[in-house]
PDB file of C-alpha atoms and ligand atoms in Angstrom:
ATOM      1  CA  UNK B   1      15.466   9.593  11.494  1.00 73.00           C
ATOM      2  CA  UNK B   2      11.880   9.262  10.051  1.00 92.00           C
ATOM      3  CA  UNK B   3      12.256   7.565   6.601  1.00 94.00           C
ATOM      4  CA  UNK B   4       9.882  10.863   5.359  1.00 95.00           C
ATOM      5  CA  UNK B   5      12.247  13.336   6.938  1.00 98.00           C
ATOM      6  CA  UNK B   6      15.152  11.744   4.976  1.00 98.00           C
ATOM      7  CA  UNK B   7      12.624  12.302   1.554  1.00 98.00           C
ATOM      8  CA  UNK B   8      11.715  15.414   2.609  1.00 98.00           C
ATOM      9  CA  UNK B   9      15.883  16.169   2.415  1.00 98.00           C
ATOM     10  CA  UNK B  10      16.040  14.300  -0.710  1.00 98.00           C
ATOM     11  CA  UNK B  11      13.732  17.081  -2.581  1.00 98.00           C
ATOM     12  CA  UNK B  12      16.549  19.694  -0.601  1.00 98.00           C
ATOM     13  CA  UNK B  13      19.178  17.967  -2.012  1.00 98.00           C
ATOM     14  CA  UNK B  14      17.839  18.270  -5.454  1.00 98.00           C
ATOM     15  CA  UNK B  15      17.955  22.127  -5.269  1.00 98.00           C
ATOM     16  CA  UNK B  16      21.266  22.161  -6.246  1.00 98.00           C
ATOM     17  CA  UNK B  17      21.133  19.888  -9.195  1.00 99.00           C
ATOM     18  CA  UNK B  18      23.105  20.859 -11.821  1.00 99.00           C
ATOM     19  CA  UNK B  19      20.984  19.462 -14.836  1.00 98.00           C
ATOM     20  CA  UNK B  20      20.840  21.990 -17.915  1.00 98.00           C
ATOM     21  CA  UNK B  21      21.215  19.198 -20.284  1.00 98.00           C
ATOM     22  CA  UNK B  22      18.037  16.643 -19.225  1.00 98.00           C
ATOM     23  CA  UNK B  23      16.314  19.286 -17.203  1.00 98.00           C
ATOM     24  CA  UNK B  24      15.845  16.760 -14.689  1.00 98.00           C
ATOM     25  CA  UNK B  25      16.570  17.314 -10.716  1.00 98.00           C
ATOM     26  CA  UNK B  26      17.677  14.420  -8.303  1.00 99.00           C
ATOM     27  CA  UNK B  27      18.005  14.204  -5.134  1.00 99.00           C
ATOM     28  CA  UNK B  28      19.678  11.730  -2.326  1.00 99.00           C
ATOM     29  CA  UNK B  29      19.902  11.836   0.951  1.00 98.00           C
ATOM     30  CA  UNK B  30      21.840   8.794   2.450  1.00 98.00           C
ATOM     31  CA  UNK B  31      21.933   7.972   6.272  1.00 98.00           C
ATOM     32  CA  UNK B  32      24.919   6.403   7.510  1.00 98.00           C
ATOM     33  CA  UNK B  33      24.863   3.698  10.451  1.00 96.00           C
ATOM     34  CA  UNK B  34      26.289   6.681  12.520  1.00 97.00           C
ATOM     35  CA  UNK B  35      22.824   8.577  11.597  1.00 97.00           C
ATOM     36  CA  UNK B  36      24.395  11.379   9.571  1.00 98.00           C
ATOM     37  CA  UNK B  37      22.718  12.473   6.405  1.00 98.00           C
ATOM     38  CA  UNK B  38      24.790  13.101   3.258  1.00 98.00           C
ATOM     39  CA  UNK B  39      23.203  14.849   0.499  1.00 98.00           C
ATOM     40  CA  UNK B  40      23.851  14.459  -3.208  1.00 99.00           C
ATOM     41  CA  UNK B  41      22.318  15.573  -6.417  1.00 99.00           C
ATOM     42  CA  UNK B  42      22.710  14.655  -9.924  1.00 99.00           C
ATOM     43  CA  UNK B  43      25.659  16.777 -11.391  1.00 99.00           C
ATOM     44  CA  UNK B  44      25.535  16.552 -15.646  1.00 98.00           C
ATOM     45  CA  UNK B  45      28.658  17.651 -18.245  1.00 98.00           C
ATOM     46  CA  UNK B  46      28.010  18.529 -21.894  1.00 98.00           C
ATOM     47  CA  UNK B  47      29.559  15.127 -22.384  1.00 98.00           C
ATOM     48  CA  UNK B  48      26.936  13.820 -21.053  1.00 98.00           C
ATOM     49  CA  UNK B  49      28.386  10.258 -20.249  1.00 98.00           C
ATOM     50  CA  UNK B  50      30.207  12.148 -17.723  1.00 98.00           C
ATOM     51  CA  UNK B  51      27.506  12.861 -15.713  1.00 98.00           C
ATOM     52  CA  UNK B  52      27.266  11.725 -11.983  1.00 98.00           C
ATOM     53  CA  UNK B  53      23.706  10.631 -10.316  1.00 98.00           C
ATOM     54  CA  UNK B  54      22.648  11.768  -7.339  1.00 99.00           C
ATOM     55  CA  UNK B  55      22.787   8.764  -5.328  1.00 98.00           C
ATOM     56  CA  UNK B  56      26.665   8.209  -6.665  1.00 98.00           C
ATOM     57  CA  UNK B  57      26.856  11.992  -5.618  1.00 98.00           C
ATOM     58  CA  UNK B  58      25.947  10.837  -1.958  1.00 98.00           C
ATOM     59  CA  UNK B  59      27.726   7.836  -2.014  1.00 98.00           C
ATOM     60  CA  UNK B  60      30.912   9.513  -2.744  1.00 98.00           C
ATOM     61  CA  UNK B  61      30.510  12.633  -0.465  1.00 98.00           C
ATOM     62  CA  UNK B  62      29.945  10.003   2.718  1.00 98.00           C
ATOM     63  CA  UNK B  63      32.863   7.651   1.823  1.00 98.00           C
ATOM     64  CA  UNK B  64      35.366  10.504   1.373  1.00 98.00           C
ATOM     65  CA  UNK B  65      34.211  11.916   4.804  1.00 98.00           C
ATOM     66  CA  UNK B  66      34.910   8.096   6.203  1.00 98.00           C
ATOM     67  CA  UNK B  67      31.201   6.577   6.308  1.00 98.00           C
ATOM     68  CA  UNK B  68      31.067   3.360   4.731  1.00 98.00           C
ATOM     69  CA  UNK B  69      28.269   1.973   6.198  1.00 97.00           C
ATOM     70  CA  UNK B  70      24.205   3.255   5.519  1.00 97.00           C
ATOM     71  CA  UNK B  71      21.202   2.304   6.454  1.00 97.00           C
ATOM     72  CA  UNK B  72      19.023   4.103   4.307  1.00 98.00           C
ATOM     73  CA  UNK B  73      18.627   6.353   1.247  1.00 98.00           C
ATOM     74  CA  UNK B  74      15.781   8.073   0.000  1.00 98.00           C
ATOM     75  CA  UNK B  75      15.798   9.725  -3.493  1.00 99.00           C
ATOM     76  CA  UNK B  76      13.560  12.389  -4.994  1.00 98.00           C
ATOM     77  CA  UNK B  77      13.460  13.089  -8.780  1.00 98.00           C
ATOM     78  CA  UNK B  78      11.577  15.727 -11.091  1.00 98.00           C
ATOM     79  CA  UNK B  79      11.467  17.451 -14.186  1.00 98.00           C
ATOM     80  CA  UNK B  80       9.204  19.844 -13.081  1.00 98.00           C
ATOM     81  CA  UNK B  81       9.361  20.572  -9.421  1.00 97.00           C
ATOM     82  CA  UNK B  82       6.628  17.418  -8.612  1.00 98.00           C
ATOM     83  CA  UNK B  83       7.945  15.206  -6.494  1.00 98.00           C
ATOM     84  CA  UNK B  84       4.934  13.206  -6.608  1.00 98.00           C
ATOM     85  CA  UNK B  85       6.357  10.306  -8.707  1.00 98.00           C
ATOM     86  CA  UNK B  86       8.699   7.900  -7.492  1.00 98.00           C
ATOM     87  CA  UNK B  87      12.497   8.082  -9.183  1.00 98.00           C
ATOM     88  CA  UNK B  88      13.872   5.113  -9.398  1.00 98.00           C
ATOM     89  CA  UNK B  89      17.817   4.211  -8.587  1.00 98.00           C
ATOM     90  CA  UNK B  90      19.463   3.831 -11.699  1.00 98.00           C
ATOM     91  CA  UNK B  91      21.615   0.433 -12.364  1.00 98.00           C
ATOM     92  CA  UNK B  92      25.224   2.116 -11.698  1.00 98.00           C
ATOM     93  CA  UNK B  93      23.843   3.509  -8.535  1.00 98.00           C
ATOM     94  CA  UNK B  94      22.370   0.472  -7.777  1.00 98.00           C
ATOM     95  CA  UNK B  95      26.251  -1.334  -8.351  1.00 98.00           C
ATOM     96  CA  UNK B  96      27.958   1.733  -6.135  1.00 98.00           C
ATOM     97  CA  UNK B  97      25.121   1.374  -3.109  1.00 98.00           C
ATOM     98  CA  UNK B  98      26.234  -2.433  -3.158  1.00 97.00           C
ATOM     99  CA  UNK B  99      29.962  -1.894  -2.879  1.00 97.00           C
ATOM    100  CA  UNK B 100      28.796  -0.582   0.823  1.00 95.00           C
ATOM    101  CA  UNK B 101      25.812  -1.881   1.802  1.00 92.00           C
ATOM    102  CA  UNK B 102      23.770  -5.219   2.384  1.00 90.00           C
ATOM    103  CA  UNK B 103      20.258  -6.068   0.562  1.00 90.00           C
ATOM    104  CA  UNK B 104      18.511  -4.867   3.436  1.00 92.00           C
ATOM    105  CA  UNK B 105      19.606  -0.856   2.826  1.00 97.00           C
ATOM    106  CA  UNK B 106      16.094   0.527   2.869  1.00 98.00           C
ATOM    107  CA  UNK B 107      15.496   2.384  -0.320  1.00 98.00           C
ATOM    108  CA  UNK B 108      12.888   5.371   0.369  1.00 98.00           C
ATOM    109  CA  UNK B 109      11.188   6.506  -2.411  1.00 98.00           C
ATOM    110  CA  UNK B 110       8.166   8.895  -3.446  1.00 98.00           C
ATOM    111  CA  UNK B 111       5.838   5.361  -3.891  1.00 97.00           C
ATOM    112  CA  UNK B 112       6.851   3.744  -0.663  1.00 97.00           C
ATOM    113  CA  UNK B 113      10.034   1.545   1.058  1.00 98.00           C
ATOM    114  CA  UNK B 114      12.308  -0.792  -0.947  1.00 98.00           C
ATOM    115  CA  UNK B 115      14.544  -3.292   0.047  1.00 98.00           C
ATOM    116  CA  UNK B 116      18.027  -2.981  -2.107  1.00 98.00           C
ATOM    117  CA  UNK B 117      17.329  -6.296  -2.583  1.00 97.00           C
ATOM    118  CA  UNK B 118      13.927  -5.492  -4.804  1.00 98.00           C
ATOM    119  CA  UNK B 119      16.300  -3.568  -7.426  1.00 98.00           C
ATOM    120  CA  UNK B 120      19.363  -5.843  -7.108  1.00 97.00           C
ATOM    121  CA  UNK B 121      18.339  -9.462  -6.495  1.00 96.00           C
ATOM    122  CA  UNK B 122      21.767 -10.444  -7.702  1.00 96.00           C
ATOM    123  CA  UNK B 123      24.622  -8.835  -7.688  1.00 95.00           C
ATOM    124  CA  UNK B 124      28.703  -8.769  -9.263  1.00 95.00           C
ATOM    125  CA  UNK B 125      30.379  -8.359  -5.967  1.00 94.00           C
ATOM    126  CA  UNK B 126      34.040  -8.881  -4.219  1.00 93.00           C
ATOM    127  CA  UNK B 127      33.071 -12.598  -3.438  1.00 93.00           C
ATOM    128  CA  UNK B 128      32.149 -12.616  -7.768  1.00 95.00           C
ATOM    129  CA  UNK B 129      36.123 -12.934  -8.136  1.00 96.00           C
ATOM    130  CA  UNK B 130      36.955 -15.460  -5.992  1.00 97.00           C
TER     131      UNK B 130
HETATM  132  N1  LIG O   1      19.698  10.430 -12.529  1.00 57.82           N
HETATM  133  C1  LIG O   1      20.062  10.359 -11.207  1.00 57.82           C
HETATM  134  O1  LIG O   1      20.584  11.325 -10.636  1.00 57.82           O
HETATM  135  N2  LIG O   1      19.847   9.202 -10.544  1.00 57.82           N
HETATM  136  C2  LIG O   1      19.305   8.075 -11.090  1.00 57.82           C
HETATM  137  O2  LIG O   1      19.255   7.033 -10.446  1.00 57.82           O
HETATM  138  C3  LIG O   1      18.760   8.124 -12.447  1.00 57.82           C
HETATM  139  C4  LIG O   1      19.095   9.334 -13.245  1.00 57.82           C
HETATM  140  C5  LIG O   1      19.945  11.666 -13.259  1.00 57.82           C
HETATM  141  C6  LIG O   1      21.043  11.570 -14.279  1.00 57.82           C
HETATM  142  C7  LIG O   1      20.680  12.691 -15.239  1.00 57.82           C
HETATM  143  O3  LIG O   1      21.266  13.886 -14.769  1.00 57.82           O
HETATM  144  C8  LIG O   1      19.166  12.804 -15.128  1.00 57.82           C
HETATM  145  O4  LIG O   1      18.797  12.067 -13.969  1.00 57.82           O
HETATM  146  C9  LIG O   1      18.430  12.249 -16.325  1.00 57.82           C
HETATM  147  O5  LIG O   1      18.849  10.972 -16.623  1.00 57.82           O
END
């Protein structure tokens, strides 16, 4: 899977964003180790804290499915149907990718390839309790 194929599904993905509150569409597409792509978008709720990111979206589809391991997401956001400008992975998502994957998950985004690592140097993890 071409890293812009899996962007290119990232903009599909955020065709079904539900987003009347911010007006914003996001897209993920997430490729497992097993190269299957699951799509997500950003679902919001007029309480807004309630909303769910796309990535988390994703994340969530592909673990209830049983994929637990990725090698890649790429994530497309807009408020205007420009896809132009990269949207960077929010904090929570950032915390939910790590539950599952290493620093090297390639991050795809509309500026270029990230490392999960470049977001997340440091990270509370399972090994954080012991
Ligand atoms: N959003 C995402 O879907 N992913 C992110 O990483 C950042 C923000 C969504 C949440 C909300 O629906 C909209 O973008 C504006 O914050």
């Amino acid at each position: 899977m071409e890293h812009r194929e899996l962007l290119a599904q990232a903009v599909k993905a955020a065709e079904m964003s539900y987003s009347k509150y911010s007006g914003f569409s996001v897209g993920a597409a997430l490729l497992t180790a097993e190269g299957v792509i699951f799509k997500g978008c950003n679902i919001e709720n007029a309480s807004f804290s309630l909303t769910n990111c796309a990535e988390r979206t994703a994340v969530f589809k592909a673990v209830s499915e049983g994929y637990t391991k990725f090698s890649a997401i790429a994530i497309a956001g807009s408020g205007d149907g420009d896809f132009s400008k990269p949207c960077y992975p929010c904090g929570a998502c950032l915390q939910v990718l790590s539950e599952f994957c290493g620093d090297d998950l390639v991050i795809v985004l509309a500026d270029g390839e990230y490392r999960l690592s470049d977001f997340l140097p440091k990270r509370f993890c399972e090994d954080s309790m012991k």
